[in-house]
Amino acid sequence: MFWSNYRRWHGARFVNTRTNAPCRNPGHLGDGTFGILGVECCTSFIPTACPVPVPGGSTPMARYAFISDIHSNVQALESVLTEIGRAGVDGIICLGDVVGYGARPVECIELVREHCDLTIIGNHDEFMIENDMDPLLNDTARESLMWTMDKLGEAHLDYIRSLSGMVYLSRDLMCVHDNPVPSMTGYIRNPRAASNAFLGVDRSICMVGHTHVPQLFHTATSSTDAAAIPLDVQSHYLEDGYTISLNPEFRYIINPGAVGQPRDADPRASWGILDLTLGHFQVNRAEYDVAGSRQDVLDAGLPGVLADRLVLGT
């Protein structure tokens, strides 16, 4: 079973495919070295594998906390990090969109850089370092991103440039912000979208963010042949505290929901724990100072709709 296979995985270093240099994606070690993380990674969705032994023979992590879509909401992020500390995990993985929408981008980048062992670049993060924004962006998102650009210094932009687009954490676990198929950037919201996304899932588990909804898709189709679109995809909304056992014969796309801007009518921050030893995934919700975060958005002069949706969870 892939739980035991995971324990035998040897590590790799981070490589930024823009420069072919090791990614300095700072985590607890702070020096670009990840002795307890066994990974292959790619930036801008270009797979690059470069296996090397795990320094010191460290045991790979088996219990991950996953966070995503923080969107400059520092109150929500602080609350989730506190809950993660109480839960006890081997490492914290951020699935992207640290910035955008909210009013505290600098604080969120600094907290993620300090606490997360690995961070994936999200589309809002990438807009910070690209010359052109997506023409399909709505006016509200565009305004918040332009505001955010003015708040970030060169050190923050350098950090975003160092982030990876897709990461293989083990022979059975991969992570990406929006979609594992490079040519697809749409939301994985339903079984039909998930069926197409499974064409890019060549591991047992693919962790994603982007939709802001805690959700799991699975298929019993084990083939990763690009011509074999799975037709048996099942979808599950993941409620607070619900633990789902993972079948090692299935493939999964799992979304832990959003920390900073949930969109499932529950304003509480959402995050998840993947336990590779026990073979299960659990979503957790964290209360936070929604009123304070809302007021930050208003005080910053950002669109009022971004403040109101924090209260509604939409």
XYZ file of C-alpha atoms in Angstrom:
314
model
C 0.000 0.000 0.000
C 1.189 3.525 -0.684
C 1.324 4.406 3.014
C 4.254 2.042 3.491
C 5.767 2.998 0.140
C 5.813 6.613 1.311
C 8.022 5.759 4.243
C 10.686 4.431 1.882
C 10.822 7.536 -0.320
C 14.190 9.292 -0.547
C 14.368 13.028 -0.815
C 15.239 15.566 -3.457
C 16.205 19.205 -3.475
C 14.050 22.078 -4.657
C 14.917 23.346 -8.139
C 13.588 26.562 -9.628
C 13.098 25.789 -13.310
C 13.373 29.453 -14.201
C 17.014 29.460 -13.105
C 17.925 25.760 -12.647
C 19.118 26.788 -9.186
C 17.967 25.263 -5.903
C 14.744 26.918 -4.707
C 15.174 28.771 -1.468
C 11.649 28.182 -0.262
C 12.378 29.044 3.375
C 10.836 26.857 6.026
C 11.919 26.062 9.557
C 15.505 25.404 8.471
C 15.745 28.791 6.803
C 18.682 27.941 4.523
C 17.064 26.249 1.539
C 17.772 22.791 2.995
C 14.908 20.411 3.700
C 16.311 17.358 5.432
C 12.884 16.055 6.417
C 11.124 16.822 3.151
C 11.456 14.324 0.326
C 10.373 16.146 -2.811
C 10.633 16.710 -6.497
C 9.452 20.139 -7.572
C 8.738 22.307 -10.537
C 8.118 26.012 -10.961
C 5.506 27.321 -13.409
C 4.161 23.806 -13.758
C 7.232 22.349 -15.499
C 8.074 18.965 -13.933
C 11.683 18.697 -12.809
C 12.958 15.739 -10.793
C 16.342 15.763 -9.117
C 16.590 13.050 -6.452
C 19.313 13.260 -3.841
C 19.598 11.486 -0.473
C 17.841 12.980 2.533
C 20.567 14.762 4.526
C 21.355 12.924 7.729
C 19.037 10.069 6.828
C 16.057 11.909 8.326
C 12.671 10.192 8.312
C 10.206 11.745 5.822
C 7.168 13.471 7.236
C 3.955 11.463 7.457
C 1.444 13.890 8.993
C 0.974 17.134 7.087
C -1.145 20.184 7.822
C -2.400 21.786 4.604
C -3.452 25.406 4.330
C -4.457 27.360 1.238
C -5.914 30.627 -0.026
C -4.908 32.848 2.871
C -5.518 35.985 0.820
C -3.857 38.485 3.133
C -6.147 37.629 6.064
C -3.698 37.638 8.954
C -6.324 37.115 11.655
C -7.466 33.881 10.018
C -3.906 32.707 9.411
C -2.837 33.307 12.999
C -5.842 31.372 14.287
C -5.148 28.413 11.989
C -1.459 28.316 12.887
C -2.437 28.205 16.554
C -4.788 25.278 15.899
C -2.113 23.463 13.888
C 0.302 23.882 16.763
C -2.171 22.192 19.077
C -2.857 19.369 16.612
C 0.776 18.337 16.293
C 2.026 17.713 12.754
C 5.322 16.887 11.079
C 5.115 19.811 8.681
C 2.918 22.553 7.218
C 2.288 22.872 3.480
C 0.733 25.997 1.957
C -1.037 25.465 -1.365
C -0.797 29.066 -2.495
C -2.601 32.393 -2.797
C -0.968 33.921 0.237
C -1.900 37.401 -1.009
C -4.762 39.147 -2.795
C -8.202 40.356 -1.641
C -7.237 41.088 1.977
C -5.458 43.962 3.705
C -2.458 42.338 5.436
C -0.263 40.823 2.687
C 3.101 41.596 4.273
C 2.233 39.976 7.593
C 0.841 36.895 5.849
C 3.925 36.415 3.683
C 6.163 36.698 6.714
C 4.092 34.206 8.742
C 3.988 31.698 5.887
C 7.705 32.056 5.326
C 8.354 31.459 9.022
C 5.967 28.570 9.666
C 5.439 26.664 6.406
C 7.901 23.987 5.343
C 6.774 24.308 1.734
C 4.667 26.840 -0.159
C 3.200 26.472 -3.643
C 2.723 29.576 -5.769
C -0.918 30.534 -6.367
C -2.382 32.554 -9.208
C -2.743 35.671 -7.037
C 0.837 35.285 -5.856
C 2.026 34.896 -9.423
C 0.259 38.086 -10.493
C 2.638 39.931 -8.151
C 5.641 38.974 -10.281
C 4.118 38.883 -13.782
C 4.056 41.867 -16.112
C 0.510 41.246 -17.315
C -2.568 40.346 -15.314
C -5.145 37.884 -16.567
C -7.618 39.868 -18.720
C -10.414 37.705 -17.293
C -9.850 39.027 -13.767
C -12.856 40.843 -12.358
C -12.467 44.471 -11.343
C -12.560 43.699 -7.620
C -9.729 41.174 -7.826
C -7.717 43.469 -10.091
C -8.076 46.409 -7.706
C -6.992 44.336 -4.717
C -3.972 42.985 -6.575
C -2.850 46.431 -7.678
C -3.208 47.618 -4.076
C -1.189 44.622 -2.861
C 1.624 45.276 -5.345
C 2.154 48.694 -3.792
C 2.550 47.156 -0.330
C 5.167 44.496 -1.095
C 8.889 45.134 -1.023
C 11.529 43.501 -3.191
C 12.271 40.893 -0.516
C 8.632 39.789 -0.565
C 8.652 39.583 -4.360
C 11.874 37.568 -4.294
C 10.216 35.136 -1.921
C 7.255 34.739 -4.277
C 9.634 34.171 -7.191
C 11.235 31.312 -5.250
C 7.979 29.376 -4.892
C 7.296 26.190 -6.806
C 4.358 25.619 -9.138
C 3.971 21.888 -8.567
C 5.628 19.611 -6.044
C 5.872 15.842 -5.656
C 6.257 15.219 -1.938
C 6.530 11.453 -2.323
C 5.906 8.705 -4.835
C 2.235 8.991 -3.919
C 1.641 12.655 -3.055
C 1.686 15.745 -5.253
C 0.665 19.359 -4.643
C -0.441 22.192 -6.922
C -2.496 25.326 -6.415
C -5.215 25.037 -9.021
C -5.010 22.161 -11.502
C -2.512 19.320 -12.040
C -2.916 19.576 -15.830
C -0.634 22.428 -17.009
C -3.021 23.529 -19.757
C -5.975 23.722 -17.360
C -6.345 26.531 -14.837
C -10.064 26.269 -14.150
C -11.704 25.428 -10.856
C -12.114 21.791 -9.832
C -15.625 22.148 -8.458
C -17.473 19.109 -9.767
C -16.846 15.518 -10.921
C -16.646 16.538 -14.578
C -13.856 19.038 -13.914
C -12.162 16.526 -11.629
C -12.297 13.851 -14.341
C -10.237 16.062 -16.630
C -7.913 17.069 -13.797
C -7.195 13.420 -12.998
C -5.356 13.255 -16.341
C -2.562 15.148 -14.593
C -2.630 13.124 -11.383
C 0.154 10.548 -11.541
C 0.220 10.020 -7.785
C -2.340 8.508 -5.423
C -3.120 11.884 -3.870
C -3.121 15.362 -5.385
C -3.606 18.259 -2.960
C -5.085 21.437 -4.474
C -6.532 24.780 -3.420
C -8.059 27.572 -5.518
C -11.803 26.879 -5.111
C -11.958 27.965 -1.445
C -14.191 24.957 -0.694
C -13.138 21.868 1.317
C -13.851 19.033 -1.054
C -12.576 15.604 -2.054
C -12.817 13.786 -5.381
C -11.856 10.171 -5.911
C -11.767 7.624 -8.680
C -11.219 3.893 -8.614
C -9.524 4.220 -12.004
C -5.840 3.726 -11.288
C -4.610 4.334 -14.846
C -2.810 7.626 -15.483
C -2.993 7.176 -19.264
C -3.796 10.572 -20.785
C -6.381 8.914 -23.034
C -8.228 7.369 -20.098
C -10.512 9.984 -18.557
C -12.038 8.426 -15.427
C -15.831 8.342 -15.593
C -16.423 7.104 -12.056
C -15.396 10.241 -10.162
C -17.169 10.789 -6.845
C -17.322 14.080 -4.931
C -17.543 14.709 -1.181
C -17.949 18.018 0.643
C -15.782 17.902 3.763
C -17.409 19.214 6.930
C -15.620 20.421 10.039
C -14.005 17.563 11.938
C -14.969 14.932 9.366
C -12.300 12.294 8.783
C -12.323 10.285 5.572
C -10.371 7.057 5.201
C -8.419 6.864 1.954
C -8.447 3.704 -0.131
C -4.887 2.965 -1.331
C -6.336 1.542 -4.562
C -8.016 4.861 -5.456
C -6.704 8.209 -6.660
C -7.714 11.416 -4.898
C -7.891 15.157 -5.472
C -8.260 16.839 -2.079
C -8.906 20.497 -1.263
C -8.547 21.659 2.373
C -10.623 24.791 1.767
C -9.597 28.399 2.335
C -7.967 29.988 5.346
C -8.684 33.594 4.474
C -11.775 33.700 2.276
C -13.985 30.583 2.589
C -16.713 30.228 -0.033
C -18.885 27.443 1.363
C -21.206 29.631 3.464
C -19.084 28.989 6.561
C -16.955 32.028 7.486
C -14.591 30.029 9.697
C -11.073 29.435 8.390
C -10.609 25.999 6.826
C -7.542 23.752 6.853
C -6.767 20.039 6.808
C -4.517 17.249 8.046
C -3.319 14.427 5.809
C -2.005 11.467 7.779
C -0.068 9.149 5.493
C 0.557 6.604 8.237
C -3.103 6.120 9.135
C -4.322 6.806 5.606
C -6.900 9.482 6.300
C -7.687 13.162 5.729
C -9.521 15.516 8.072
C -10.823 19.048 7.563
C -10.895 21.440 10.503
C -12.460 24.877 10.918
C -11.040 27.650 13.080
C -12.863 30.630 14.541
C -11.076 33.946 14.077
C -11.648 37.678 14.408
C -13.804 38.122 11.312
C -14.884 41.612 12.367
C -11.268 42.710 12.735
C -10.315 41.337 9.336
C -13.360 42.956 7.766
C -12.453 46.311 9.294
C -8.894 46.018 7.979
C -10.271 45.671 4.450
C -12.497 48.715 4.858
C -9.745 50.807 6.461
C -7.446 49.966 3.544
C -9.973 51.394 1.103
C -10.432 48.063 -0.658
C -13.825 47.198 -2.218
C -16.518 46.699 0.401
C -17.607 43.415 -1.137
C -14.288 41.902 -0.038
C -15.085 42.869 3.539
C -18.671 41.633 3.481
C -17.912 38.227 2.016
C -15.709 37.432 5.019
C -18.814 37.620 7.202
C -20.926 35.570 4.806
C -18.310 32.968 3.913
C -19.081 33.310 0.211
